C-alpha positions as a Python dict, from the first residue, in 0.01 Angstrom:
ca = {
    (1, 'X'): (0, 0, 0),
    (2, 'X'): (-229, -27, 313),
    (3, 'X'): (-248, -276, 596),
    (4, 'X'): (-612, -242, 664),
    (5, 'X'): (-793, -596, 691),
    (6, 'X'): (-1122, -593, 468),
    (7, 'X'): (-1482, -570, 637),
    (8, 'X'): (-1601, -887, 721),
    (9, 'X'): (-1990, -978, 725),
    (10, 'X'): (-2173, -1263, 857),
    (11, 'X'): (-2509, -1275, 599),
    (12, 'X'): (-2756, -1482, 779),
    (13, 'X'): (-3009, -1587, 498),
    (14, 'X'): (-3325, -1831, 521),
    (15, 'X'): (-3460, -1884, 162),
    (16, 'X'): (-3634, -2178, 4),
    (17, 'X'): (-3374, -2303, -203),
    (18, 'X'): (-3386, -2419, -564),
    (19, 'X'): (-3735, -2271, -606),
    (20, 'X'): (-3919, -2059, -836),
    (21, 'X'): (-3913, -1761, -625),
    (22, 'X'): (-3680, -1449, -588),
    (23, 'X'): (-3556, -1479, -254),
    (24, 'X'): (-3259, -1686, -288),
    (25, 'X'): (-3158, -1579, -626),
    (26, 'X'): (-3174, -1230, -436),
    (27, 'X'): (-2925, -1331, -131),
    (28, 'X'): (-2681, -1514, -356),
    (29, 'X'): (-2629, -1219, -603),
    (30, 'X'): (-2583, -1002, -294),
    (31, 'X'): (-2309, -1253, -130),
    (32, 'X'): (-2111, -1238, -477),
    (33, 'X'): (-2130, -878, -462),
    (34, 'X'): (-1966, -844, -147),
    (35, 'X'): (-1683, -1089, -205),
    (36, 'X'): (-1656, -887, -597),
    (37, 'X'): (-1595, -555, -348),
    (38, 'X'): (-1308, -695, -121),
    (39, 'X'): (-1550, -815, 189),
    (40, 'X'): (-1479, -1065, 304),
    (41, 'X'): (-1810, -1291, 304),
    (42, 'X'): (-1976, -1605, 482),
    (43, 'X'): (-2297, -1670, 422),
    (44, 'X'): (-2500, -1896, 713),
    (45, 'X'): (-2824, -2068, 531),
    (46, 'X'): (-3055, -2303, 608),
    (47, 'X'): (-2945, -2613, 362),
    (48, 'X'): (-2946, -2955, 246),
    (49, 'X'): (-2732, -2929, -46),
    (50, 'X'): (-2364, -2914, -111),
    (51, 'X'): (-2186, -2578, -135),
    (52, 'X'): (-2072, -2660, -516),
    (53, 'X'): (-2463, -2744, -600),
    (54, 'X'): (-2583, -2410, -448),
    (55, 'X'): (-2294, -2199, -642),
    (56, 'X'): (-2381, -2411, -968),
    (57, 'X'): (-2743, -2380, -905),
    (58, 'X'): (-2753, -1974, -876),
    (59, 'X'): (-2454, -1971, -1084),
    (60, 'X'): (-2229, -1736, -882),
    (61, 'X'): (-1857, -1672, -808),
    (62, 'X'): (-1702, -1919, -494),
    (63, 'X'): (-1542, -1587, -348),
    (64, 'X'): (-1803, -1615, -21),
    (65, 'X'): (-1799, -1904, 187),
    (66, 'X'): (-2133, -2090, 269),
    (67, 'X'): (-2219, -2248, 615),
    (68, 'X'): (-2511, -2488, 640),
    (69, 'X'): (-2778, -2500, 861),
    (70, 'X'): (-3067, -2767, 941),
    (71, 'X'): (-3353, -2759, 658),
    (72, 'X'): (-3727, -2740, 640),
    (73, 'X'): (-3961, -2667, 380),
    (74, 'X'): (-4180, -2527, 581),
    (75, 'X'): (-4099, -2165, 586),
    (76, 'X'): (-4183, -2057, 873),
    (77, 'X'): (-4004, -2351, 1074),
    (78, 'X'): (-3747, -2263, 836),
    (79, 'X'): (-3708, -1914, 953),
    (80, 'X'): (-3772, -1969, 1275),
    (81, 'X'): (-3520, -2209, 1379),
    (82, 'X'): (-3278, -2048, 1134),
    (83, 'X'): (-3331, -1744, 1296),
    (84, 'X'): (-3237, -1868, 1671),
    (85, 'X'): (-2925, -2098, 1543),
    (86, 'X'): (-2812, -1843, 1329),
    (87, 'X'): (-2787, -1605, 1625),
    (88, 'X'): (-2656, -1856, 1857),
    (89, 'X'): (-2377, -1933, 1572),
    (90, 'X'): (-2329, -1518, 1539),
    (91, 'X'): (-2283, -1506, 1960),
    (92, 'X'): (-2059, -1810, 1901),
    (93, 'X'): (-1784, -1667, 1606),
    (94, 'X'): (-1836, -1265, 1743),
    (95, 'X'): (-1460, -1177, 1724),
    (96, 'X'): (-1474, -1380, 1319),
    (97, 'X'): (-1688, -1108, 1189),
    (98, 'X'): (-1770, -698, 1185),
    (99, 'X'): (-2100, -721, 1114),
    (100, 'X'): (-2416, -910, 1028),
    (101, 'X'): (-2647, -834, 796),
    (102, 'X'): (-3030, -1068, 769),
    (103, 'X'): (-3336, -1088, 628),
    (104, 'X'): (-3436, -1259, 887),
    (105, 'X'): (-3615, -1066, 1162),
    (106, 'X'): (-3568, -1374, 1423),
    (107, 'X'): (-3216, -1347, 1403),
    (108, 'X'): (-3186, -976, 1436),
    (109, 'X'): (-3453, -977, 1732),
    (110, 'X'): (-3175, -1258, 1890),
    (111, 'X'): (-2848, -1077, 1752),
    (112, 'X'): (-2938, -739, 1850),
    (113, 'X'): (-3125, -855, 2197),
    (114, 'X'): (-2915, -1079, 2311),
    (115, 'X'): (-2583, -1103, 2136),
    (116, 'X'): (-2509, -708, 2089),
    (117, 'X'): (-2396, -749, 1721),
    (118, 'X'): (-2414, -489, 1501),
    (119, 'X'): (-2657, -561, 1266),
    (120, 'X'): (-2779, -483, 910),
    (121, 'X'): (-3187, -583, 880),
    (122, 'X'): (-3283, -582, 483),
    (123, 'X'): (-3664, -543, 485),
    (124, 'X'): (-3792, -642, 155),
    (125, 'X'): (-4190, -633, 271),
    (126, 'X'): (-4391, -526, 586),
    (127, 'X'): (-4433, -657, 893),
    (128, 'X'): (-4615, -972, 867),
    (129, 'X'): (-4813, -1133, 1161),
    (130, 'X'): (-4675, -1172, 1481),
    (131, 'X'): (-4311, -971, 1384),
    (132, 'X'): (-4475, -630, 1536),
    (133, 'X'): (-4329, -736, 1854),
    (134, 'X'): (-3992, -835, 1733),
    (135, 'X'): (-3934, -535, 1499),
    (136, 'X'): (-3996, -307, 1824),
    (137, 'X'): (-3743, -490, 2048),
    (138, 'X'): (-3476, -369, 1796),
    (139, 'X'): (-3604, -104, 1628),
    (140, 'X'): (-3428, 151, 1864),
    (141, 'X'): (-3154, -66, 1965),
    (142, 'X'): (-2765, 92, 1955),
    (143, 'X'): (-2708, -276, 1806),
    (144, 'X'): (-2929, -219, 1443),
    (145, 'X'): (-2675, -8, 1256),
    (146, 'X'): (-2876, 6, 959),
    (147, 'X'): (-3247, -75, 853),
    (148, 'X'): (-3201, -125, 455),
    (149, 'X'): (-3568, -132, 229),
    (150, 'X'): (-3557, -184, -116),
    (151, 'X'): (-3805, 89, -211),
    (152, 'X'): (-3907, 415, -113),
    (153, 'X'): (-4265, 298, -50),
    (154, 'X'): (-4147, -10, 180),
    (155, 'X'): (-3912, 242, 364),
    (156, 'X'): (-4194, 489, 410),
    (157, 'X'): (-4435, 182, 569),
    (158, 'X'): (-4186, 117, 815),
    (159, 'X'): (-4147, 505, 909),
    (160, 'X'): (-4479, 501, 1035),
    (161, 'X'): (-4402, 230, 1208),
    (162, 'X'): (-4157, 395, 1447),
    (163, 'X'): (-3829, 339, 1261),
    (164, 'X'): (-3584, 586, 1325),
    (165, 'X'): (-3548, 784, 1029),
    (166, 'X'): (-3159, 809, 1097),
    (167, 'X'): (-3105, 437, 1053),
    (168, 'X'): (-3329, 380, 729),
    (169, 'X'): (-3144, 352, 406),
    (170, 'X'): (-3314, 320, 53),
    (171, 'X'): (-3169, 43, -168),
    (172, 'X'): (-3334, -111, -453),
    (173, 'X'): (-3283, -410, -541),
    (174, 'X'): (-2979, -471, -866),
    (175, 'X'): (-2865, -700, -1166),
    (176, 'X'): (-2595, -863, -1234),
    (177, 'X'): (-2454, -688, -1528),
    (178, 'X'): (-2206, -990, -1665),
    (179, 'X'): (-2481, -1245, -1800),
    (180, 'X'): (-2595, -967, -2029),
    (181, 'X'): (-2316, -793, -2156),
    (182, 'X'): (-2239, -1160, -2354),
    (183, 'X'): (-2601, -1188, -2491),
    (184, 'X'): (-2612, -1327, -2847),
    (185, 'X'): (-2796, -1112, -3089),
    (186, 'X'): (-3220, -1100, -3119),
    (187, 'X'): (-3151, -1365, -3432),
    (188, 'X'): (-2936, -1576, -3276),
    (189, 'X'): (-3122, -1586, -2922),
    (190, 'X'): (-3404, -1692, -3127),
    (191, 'X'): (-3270, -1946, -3341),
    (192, 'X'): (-3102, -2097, -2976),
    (193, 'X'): (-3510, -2097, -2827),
    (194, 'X'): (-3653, -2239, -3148),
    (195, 'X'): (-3875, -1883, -3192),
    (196, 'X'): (-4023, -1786, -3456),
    (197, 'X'): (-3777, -1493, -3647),
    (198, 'X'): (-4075, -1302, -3861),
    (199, 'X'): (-4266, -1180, -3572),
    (200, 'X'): (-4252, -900, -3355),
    (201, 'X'): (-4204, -1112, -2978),
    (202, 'X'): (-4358, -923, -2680),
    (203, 'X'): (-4218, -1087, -2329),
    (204, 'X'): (-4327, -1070, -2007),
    (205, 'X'): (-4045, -1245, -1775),
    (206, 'X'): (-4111, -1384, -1417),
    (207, 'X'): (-4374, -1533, -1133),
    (208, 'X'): (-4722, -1435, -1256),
    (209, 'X'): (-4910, -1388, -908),
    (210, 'X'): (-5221, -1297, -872),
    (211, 'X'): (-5259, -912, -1021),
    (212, 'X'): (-4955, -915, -1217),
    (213, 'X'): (-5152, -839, -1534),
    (214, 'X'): (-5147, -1169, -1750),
    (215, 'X'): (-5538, -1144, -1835),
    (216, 'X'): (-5495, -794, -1967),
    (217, 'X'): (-5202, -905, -2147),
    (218, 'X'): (-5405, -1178, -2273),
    (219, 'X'): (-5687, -940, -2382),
    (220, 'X'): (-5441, -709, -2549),
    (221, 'X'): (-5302, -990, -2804),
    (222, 'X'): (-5656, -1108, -2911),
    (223, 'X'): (-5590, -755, -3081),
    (224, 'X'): (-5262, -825, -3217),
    (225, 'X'): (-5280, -1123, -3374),
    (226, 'X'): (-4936, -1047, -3608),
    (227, 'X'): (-4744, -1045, -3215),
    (228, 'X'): (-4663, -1359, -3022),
    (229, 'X'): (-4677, -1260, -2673),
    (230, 'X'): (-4499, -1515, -2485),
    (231, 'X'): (-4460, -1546, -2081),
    (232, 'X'): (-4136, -1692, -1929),
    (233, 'X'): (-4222, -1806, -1585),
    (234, 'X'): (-4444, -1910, -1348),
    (235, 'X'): (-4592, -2181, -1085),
    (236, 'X'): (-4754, -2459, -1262),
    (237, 'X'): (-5131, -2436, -1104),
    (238, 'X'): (-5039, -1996, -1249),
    (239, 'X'): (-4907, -2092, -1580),
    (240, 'X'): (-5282, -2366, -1592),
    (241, 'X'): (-5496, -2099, -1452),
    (242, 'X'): (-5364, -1808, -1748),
    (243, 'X'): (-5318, -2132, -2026),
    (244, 'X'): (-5734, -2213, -1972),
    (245, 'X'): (-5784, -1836, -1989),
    (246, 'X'): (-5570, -1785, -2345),
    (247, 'X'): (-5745, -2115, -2449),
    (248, 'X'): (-6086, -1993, -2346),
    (249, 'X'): (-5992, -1666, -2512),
    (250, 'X'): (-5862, -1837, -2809),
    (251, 'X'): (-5499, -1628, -2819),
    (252, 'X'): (-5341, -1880, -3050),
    (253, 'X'): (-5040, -1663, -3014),
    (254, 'X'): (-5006, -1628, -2674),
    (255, 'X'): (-4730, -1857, -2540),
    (256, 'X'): (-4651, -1954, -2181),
    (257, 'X'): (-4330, -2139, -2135),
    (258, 'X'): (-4364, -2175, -1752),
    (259, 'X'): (-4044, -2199, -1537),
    (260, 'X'): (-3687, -2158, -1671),
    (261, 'X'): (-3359, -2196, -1495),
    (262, 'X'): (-3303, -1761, -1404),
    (263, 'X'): (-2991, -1875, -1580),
    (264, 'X'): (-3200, -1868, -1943),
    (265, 'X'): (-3413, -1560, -1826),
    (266, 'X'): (-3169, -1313, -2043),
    (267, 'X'): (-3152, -1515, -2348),
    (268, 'X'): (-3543, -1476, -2377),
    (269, 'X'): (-3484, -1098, -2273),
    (270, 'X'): (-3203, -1075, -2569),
    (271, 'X'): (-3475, -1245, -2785),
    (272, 'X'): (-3752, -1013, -2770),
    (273, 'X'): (-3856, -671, -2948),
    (274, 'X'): (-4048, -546, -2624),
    (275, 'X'): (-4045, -650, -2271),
    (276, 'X'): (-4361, -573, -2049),
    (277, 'X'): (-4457, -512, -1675),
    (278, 'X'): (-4841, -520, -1680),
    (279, 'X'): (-4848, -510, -1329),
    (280, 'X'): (-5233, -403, -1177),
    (281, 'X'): (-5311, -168, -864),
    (282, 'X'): (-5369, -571, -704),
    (283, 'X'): (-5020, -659, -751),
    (284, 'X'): (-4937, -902, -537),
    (285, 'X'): (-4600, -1129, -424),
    (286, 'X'): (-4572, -1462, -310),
    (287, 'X'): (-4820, -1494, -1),
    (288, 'X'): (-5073, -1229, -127),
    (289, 'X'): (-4959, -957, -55),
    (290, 'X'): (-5062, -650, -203),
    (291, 'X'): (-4709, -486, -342),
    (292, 'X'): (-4769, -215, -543),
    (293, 'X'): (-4664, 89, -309),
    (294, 'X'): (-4303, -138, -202),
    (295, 'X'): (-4231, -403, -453),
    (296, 'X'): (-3854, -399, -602),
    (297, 'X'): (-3851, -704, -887),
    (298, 'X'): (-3535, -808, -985),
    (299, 'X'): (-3688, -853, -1313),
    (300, 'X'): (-3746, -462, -1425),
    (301, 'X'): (-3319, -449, -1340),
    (302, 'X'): (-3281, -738, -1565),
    (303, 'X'): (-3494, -568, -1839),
    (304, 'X'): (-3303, -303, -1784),
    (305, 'X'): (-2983, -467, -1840),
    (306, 'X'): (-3118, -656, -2163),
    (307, 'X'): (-3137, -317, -2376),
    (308, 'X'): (-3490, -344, -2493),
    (309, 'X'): (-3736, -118, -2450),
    (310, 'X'): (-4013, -151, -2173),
    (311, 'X'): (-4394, -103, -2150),
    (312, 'X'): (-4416, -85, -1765),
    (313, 'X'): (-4749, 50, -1590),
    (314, 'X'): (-4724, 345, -1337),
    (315, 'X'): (-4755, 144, -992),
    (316, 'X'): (-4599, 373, -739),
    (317, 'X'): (-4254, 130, -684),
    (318, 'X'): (-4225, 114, -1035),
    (319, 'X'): (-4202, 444, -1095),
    (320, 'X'): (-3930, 513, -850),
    (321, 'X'): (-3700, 369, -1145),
    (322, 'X'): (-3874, 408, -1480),
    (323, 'X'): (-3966, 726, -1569),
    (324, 'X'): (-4216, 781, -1911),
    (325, 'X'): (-4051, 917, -2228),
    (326, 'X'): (-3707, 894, -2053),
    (327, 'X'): (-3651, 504, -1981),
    (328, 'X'): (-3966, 336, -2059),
    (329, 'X'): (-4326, 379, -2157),
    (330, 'X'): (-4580, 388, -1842),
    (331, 'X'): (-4940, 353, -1853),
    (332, 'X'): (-5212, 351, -1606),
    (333, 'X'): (-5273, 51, -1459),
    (334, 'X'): (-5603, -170, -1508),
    (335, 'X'): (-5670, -105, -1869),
    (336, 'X'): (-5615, -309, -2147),
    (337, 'X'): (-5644, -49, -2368),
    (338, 'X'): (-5371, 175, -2238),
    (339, 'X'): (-5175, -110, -2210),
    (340, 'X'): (-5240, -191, -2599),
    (341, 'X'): (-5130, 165, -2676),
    (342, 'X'): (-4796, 184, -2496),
    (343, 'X'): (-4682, -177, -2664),
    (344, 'X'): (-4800, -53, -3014),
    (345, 'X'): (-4630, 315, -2950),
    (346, 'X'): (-4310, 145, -2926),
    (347, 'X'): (-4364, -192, -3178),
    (348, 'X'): (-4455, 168, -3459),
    (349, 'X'): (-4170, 358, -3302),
    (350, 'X'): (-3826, 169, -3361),
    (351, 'X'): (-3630, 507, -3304),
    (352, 'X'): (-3826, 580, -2976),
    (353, 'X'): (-3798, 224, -2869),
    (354, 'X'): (-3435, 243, -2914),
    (355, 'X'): (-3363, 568, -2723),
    (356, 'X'): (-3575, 448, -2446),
    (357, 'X'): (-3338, 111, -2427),
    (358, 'X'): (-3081, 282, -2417),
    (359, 'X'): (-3102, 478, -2159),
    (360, 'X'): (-3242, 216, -1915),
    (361, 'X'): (-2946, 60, -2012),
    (362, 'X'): (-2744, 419, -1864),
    (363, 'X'): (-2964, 420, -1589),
    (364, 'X'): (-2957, 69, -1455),
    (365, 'X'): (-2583, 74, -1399),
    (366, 'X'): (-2655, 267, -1059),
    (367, 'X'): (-2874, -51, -973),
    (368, 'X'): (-2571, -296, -956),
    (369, 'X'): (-2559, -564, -642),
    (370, 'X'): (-2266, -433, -608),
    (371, 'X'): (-2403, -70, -587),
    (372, 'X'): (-2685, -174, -339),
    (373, 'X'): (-2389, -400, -134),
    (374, 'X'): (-2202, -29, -79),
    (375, 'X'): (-2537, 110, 48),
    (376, 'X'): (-2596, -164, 296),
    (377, 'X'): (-2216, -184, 419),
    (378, 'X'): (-2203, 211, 374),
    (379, 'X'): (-1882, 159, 128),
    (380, 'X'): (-1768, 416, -71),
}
């Protein structure tokens, strides 16, 4: 038996809530984690909902406690003022907690500054404007324990922009492994979504931003008219711009569904022969940002996860997970035909297609929340 009290951590978090991005999704997952490993958790968001409608909503354990926050849509209000309260509220309860740990580069510009709390800062994209001057106040501070990035490429950006290398720690982001170790089969998911059960389904699963690929995709099924190629996800004026392209096009079997609950994602996943990242050297993330050198979607953990095989192409973040031949197929960017190839090389190759899943499957379980929780806390 031991007498040691668990960690405790104070995760200051400022996502739009209840929206079609990955953010929140992202913070909530990581808040479970820690209260799955012992920690014990309380997460301080900006909110106007109750506690039992956010754990509902992202459908996660109630072993973290939430605090709320004043509200605005406006992101950058929203981060702002969350920021500055957030740190106030850290200076308030110092002696309730160990340490903090933020996306929010407000509140760690406040916390470390100000407050002296030891802090964890989780970058998940560069500096954008205006931050420069905040990200140098603490870059150096005693007070920033740890500087997490969830890729290689993001970690490597901030490098050259003076981080210390001894406080920079790689972690990608993770899945959730529990929603898809009770998938139904590839008949049954399909009979649940009302697809079709004689065709082989090719599924591309998340936002569809400008450069993620969808036109290419598009292109590529005008050749494969025996595939449905269907698209789970999406903003509405995304899912209108790509649906007037396919119509254009004519790609009678090309299919976008638009935005699902993340809660469905894996029964579309479980339903599918083949699921593709057609992601272009113009990837971009919410904003417009170009990602491909940093980006970390939740989505290729989640593919992962589902045990189908993948058709990724070789962006640099991607290819700090999949590998080609061992975990997925990767082609080069920008190219409809290489893009055709790698989906047929797997839709011909059921035994190839299977030994790729597989092993994705091996691999992903080092890409747990829980696994990138131990890397931020530095746990065991």
């Amino acid at each position: 038996m031991t007498n040691e009290k668990p960690l405790r951590v104070l995760y200051v978090g400022s996502p739009e809530l209840f929206s079609k991005g990955a953010s929140a999704i992202h913070i909530m997952k990581m808040c479970q984690a820690m209260g799955r490993l012992g920690v014990s958790t309380e997460l301080a968001i900006a909110s106007n909902k109750k506690h039992g409608e956010i754990l509902e909503y992202y459908g996660v354990e109630s072993n973290f406690r939430i605090t709320s926050f004043p509200y605005f849509r406006n992101s950058s209000a929203r981060n702002i003022v969350h920021g500055l309260l957030g740190s106030l509220y850290a200076g308030f309860k110092r002696g309730g907690f160990d340490i903090a740990v933020t996306r929010n580069i407000v509140f760690t510009y406040f916390a470390t500054s100000l407050f002296g709390i030891p802090t964890v800062y989780d970058a998940h994209h560069p500096l954008v404007k205006g931050a420069r001057f905040l990200f140098n106040s603490f870059k150096d501070s005693k007070s920033l324990i740890r500087f997490t990035a969830n890729s290689r490429g993001l970690g490597e950006i901030y490098l050259e922009e003076g981080l210390p290398p001894e406080k920079l720690v790689i972690a990608h982001n993770g899945v959730d492994p529990a929603p898809f170790n009770r998938l139904p089969s590839k008949e049954e998911a399909r009979a649940e979504l009302g697809l079709p059960s004689d065709k082989n389904i090719v599924c591309y699963a998340g936002n569809i931003y400008e450069g993620r690929g969808i036109e290419y995709l598009i292109d590529v099924s005008l050749t494969m008219k025996d595939v449905l190629f269907l698209i789970v996800g999406g903003r509405e004026r995304d899912v209108a711009r790509y649906g007037e392209i396919a119509r254009r096009k004519q790609a009678g079997n090309f299919i976008l569904k638009g935005f699902v609950h993340h809660r469905i994602v894996p029964l579309y996943l479980s339903a599918s022969d083949l699921l593709v990242m057609p992601y272009t050297s113009g990837m971009t993330i919410r904003g417009g940002t170009v990602a491909r050198d940093f980006t970390s979607p939740i989505k290729l953990f989640e593919y992962m996860a589902s045990r189908r095989p993948i058709v990724a192409t070789a962006i640099p973040s991607v290819c700090e997970i999949l590998e080609d031949g061992v975990n997925a197929v990767l082609v080069r960017p920008d190219s409809s035909d290489k893009l055709h190839g790698g989906i047929k090389k797997i839709l011909e190759n059921p035994a190839l297609a299977d030994r790729l899943a597989v092993r994705a499957l091996e691999d992903v379980r080092g890409y747990t929340w829980e696994e990138r929780a131990k890397k931020l806390l530095n746990l065991p």
